[in-house]
Amino acid sequence: MSWLLLILTLPTENASARMRAWRALKACGAVVLRDGVYLLPAGEGRRTALVAIAEDVETSGGTTYLLEASGEDYAGLFERTAEYRQLAADIAACRNALDQVAGVDLVRQAKRLRKGFQALAAIDFFPGQAQAQTAELLDALEEAVRARLSPGE
């Protein structure tokens, strides 16, 4: 398996650039190996994301190195089970409040949960049971919301 490593440094006084880089790295699913060293499984879209982050860091006065490595198995660092567990708990809470929440709010909550699931699945590079189970819970919630809003259909 091939991996992408982004090594970066930013001037300490540039907090906004540091926060921008951190948010972008989190959004693309990168894991931190140590301060300033981030890892992603290799892939064209992921390389493009890291290049954009690197360009922003360099424009902000920092330095970057984007490297490709292979041979080691870092898949365990990308374990998303805890995040799926939290999402499943949020889905269960919504499902438990099905009869107590206004229909429009239920639809909004279900959409928010679906969006959260899609964002998590997009950075789940090694999906497993947790993803499948959470998808089933979300599908069941959406079906229950439809049934509540349109009984008898």
Short mmCIF file of C-alpha atoms in Angstrom, two decimals:
data_model
loop_
_atom_site.label_atom_id
_atom_site.label_comp_id
_atom_site.label_asym_id
_atom_site.label_seq_id
_atom_site.Cartn_x
_atom_site.Cartn_y
_atom_site.Cartn_z
CA MET A 1 0.00 0.00 0.00
CA SER A 2 1.18 3.51 -0.80
CA TRP A 3 0.88 6.43 1.56
CA LEU A 4 1.12 10.19 1.25
CA LEU A 5 2.99 12.11 3.94
CA LEU A 6 2.63 15.85 4.30
CA ILE A 7 5.24 17.42 6.51
CA LEU A 8 4.64 21.07 7.29
CA THR A 9 5.82 23.90 9.44
CA LEU A 10 4.15 27.25 9.90
CA PRO A 11 5.30 30.37 11.70
CA THR A 12 3.81 30.30 15.21
CA GLU A 13 2.37 33.80 14.84
CA ASN A 14 0.15 32.77 11.91
CA ALA A 15 -2.71 31.15 13.84
CA SER A 16 -5.28 31.53 11.06
CA ALA A 17 -3.11 29.67 8.52
CA ARG A 18 -2.44 26.98 11.11
CA MET A 19 -6.18 26.59 11.77
CA ARG A 20 -6.98 26.54 8.03
CA ALA A 21 -4.42 23.78 7.47
CA TRP A 22 -5.66 21.78 10.46
CA ARG A 23 -9.30 22.01 9.32
CA ALA A 24 -8.43 21.05 5.75
CA LEU A 25 -6.35 18.08 6.91
CA LYS A 26 -9.14 16.93 9.21
CA ALA A 27 -11.73 17.30 6.43
CA CYS A 28 -9.73 15.14 4.03
CA GLY A 29 -9.28 12.44 6.69
CA ALA A 30 -5.55 12.79 7.35
CA VAL A 31 -4.17 11.35 10.58
CA VAL A 32 -1.43 12.96 12.63
CA LEU A 33 1.74 10.92 12.99
CA ARG A 34 3.35 13.63 15.07
CA ASP A 35 3.27 17.41 15.20
CA GLY A 36 3.42 18.65 11.61
CA VAL A 37 3.38 15.18 9.99
CA TYR A 38 0.14 13.98 8.38
CA LEU A 39 -0.68 10.73 6.61
CA LEU A 40 -3.25 9.64 4.01
CA PRO A 41 -3.59 6.55 1.85
CA ALA A 42 -2.33 7.40 -1.65
CA GLY A 43 -4.91 8.38 -4.23
CA GLU A 44 -5.22 11.10 -6.86
CA GLY A 45 -7.97 13.04 -5.09
CA ARG A 46 -6.07 12.85 -1.81
CA ARG A 47 -2.84 14.00 -3.44
CA THR A 48 -4.71 16.96 -4.93
CA ALA A 49 -6.10 17.86 -1.49
CA LEU A 50 -2.65 17.70 0.11
CA VAL A 51 -1.10 19.76 -2.69
CA ALA A 52 -3.74 22.47 -2.13
CA ILE A 53 -3.04 22.46 1.61
CA ALA A 54 0.70 22.61 0.96
CA GLU A 55 0.27 25.57 -1.40
CA ASP A 56 -1.79 27.43 1.21
CA VAL A 57 0.81 26.73 3.90
CA GLU A 58 3.64 27.95 1.67
CA THR A 59 1.66 31.07 0.70
CA SER A 60 1.27 31.73 4.43
CA GLY A 61 5.03 31.63 5.00
CA GLY A 62 5.39 27.97 5.93
CA THR A 63 7.32 25.10 4.40
CA THR A 64 6.01 21.74 3.23
CA TYR A 65 7.21 18.41 1.94
CA LEU A 66 4.85 15.98 0.24
CA LEU A 67 6.26 12.47 0.13
CA GLU A 68 5.02 9.08 -0.99
CA ALA A 69 5.92 6.01 1.03
CA SER A 70 5.08 2.34 0.87
CA GLY A 71 5.74 -0.90 2.68
CA GLU A 72 4.24 -0.15 6.09
CA ASP A 73 0.63 -0.82 7.02
CA TYR A 74 -0.90 2.25 8.66
CA ALA A 75 -4.54 1.27 8.05
CA GLY A 76 -5.13 0.88 11.80
CA LEU A 77 -4.49 4.59 12.29
CA PHE A 78 -7.60 5.32 10.23
CA GLU A 79 -9.99 3.39 12.49
CA ARG A 80 -13.34 5.22 12.48
CA THR A 81 -15.37 2.91 14.76
CA ALA A 82 -15.59 5.44 17.60
CA GLU A 83 -16.88 8.10 15.22
CA TYR A 84 -19.48 5.68 13.84
CA ARG A 85 -20.44 4.74 17.39
CA GLN A 86 -21.09 8.41 18.22
CA LEU A 87 -23.11 8.87 15.02
CA ALA A 88 -25.12 5.71 15.82
CA ALA A 89 -25.90 7.13 19.28
CA ASP A 90 -27.11 10.37 17.66
CA ILE A 91 -29.29 8.35 15.27
CA ALA A 92 -30.73 6.36 18.19
CA ALA A 93 -31.49 9.57 20.10
CA CYS A 94 -33.33 10.94 17.09
CA ARG A 95 -35.23 7.67 16.67
CA ASN A 96 -36.20 7.66 20.36
CA ALA A 97 -37.61 11.19 20.04
CA LEU A 98 -39.57 10.37 16.88
CA ASP A 99 -42.98 11.01 18.42
CA GLN A 100 -41.91 14.06 20.41
CA VAL A 101 -40.38 16.22 17.67
CA ALA A 102 -42.17 18.23 14.99
CA GLY A 103 -42.11 16.65 11.54
CA VAL A 104 -40.11 19.44 9.94
CA ASP A 105 -37.49 19.16 12.71
CA LEU A 106 -37.31 15.39 12.23
CA VAL A 107 -36.59 15.84 8.54
CA ARG A 108 -33.91 18.42 9.36
CA GLN A 109 -32.29 16.12 11.94
CA ALA A 110 -32.37 13.13 9.58
CA LYS A 111 -30.74 15.21 6.82
CA ARG A 112 -28.07 16.44 9.23
CA LEU A 113 -27.35 12.86 10.31
CA ARG A 114 -27.19 11.68 6.67
CA LYS A 115 -24.79 14.51 5.85
CA GLY A 116 -22.62 13.56 8.84
CA PHE A 117 -22.63 9.92 7.75
CA GLN A 118 -21.64 10.84 4.19
CA ALA A 119 -18.80 13.05 5.43
CA LEU A 120 -17.52 10.27 7.69
CA ALA A 121 -17.86 7.61 4.98
CA ALA A 122 -15.89 9.85 2.58
CA ILE A 123 -12.86 9.71 4.87
CA ASP A 124 -13.33 6.09 5.93
CA PHE A 125 -10.63 4.65 3.69
CA PHE A 126 -10.90 1.16 5.21
CA PRO A 127 -14.64 0.66 5.83
CA GLY A 128 -15.86 -2.19 7.98
CA GLN A 129 -18.81 -3.36 10.02
CA ALA A 130 -19.23 -0.08 11.87
CA GLN A 131 -19.95 1.76 8.63
CA ALA A 132 -22.44 -0.86 7.44
CA GLN A 133 -24.24 -0.98 10.79
CA THR A 134 -24.50 2.80 11.00
CA ALA A 135 -25.84 2.95 7.43
CA GLU A 136 -28.54 0.44 8.38
CA LEU A 137 -29.51 2.47 11.46
CA LEU A 138 -29.70 5.63 9.37
CA ASP A 139 -31.79 3.95 6.68
CA ALA A 140 -34.18 2.67 9.38
CA LEU A 141 -34.43 6.16 10.89
CA GLU A 142 -35.22 7.73 7.53
CA GLU A 143 -37.88 5.07 6.91
CA ALA A 144 -39.40 5.74 10.34
CA VAL A 145 -39.46 9.49 9.63
CA ARG A 146 -41.20 8.87 6.29
CA ALA A 147 -43.71 6.57 7.99
CA ARG A 148 -44.44 9.18 10.66
CA LEU A 149 -44.90 11.97 8.14
CA SER A 150 -46.96 9.90 5.70
CA PRO A 151 -48.78 7.21 7.72
CA GLY A 152 -50.39 4.47 5.69
CA GLU A 153 -48.32 5.02 2.55
#
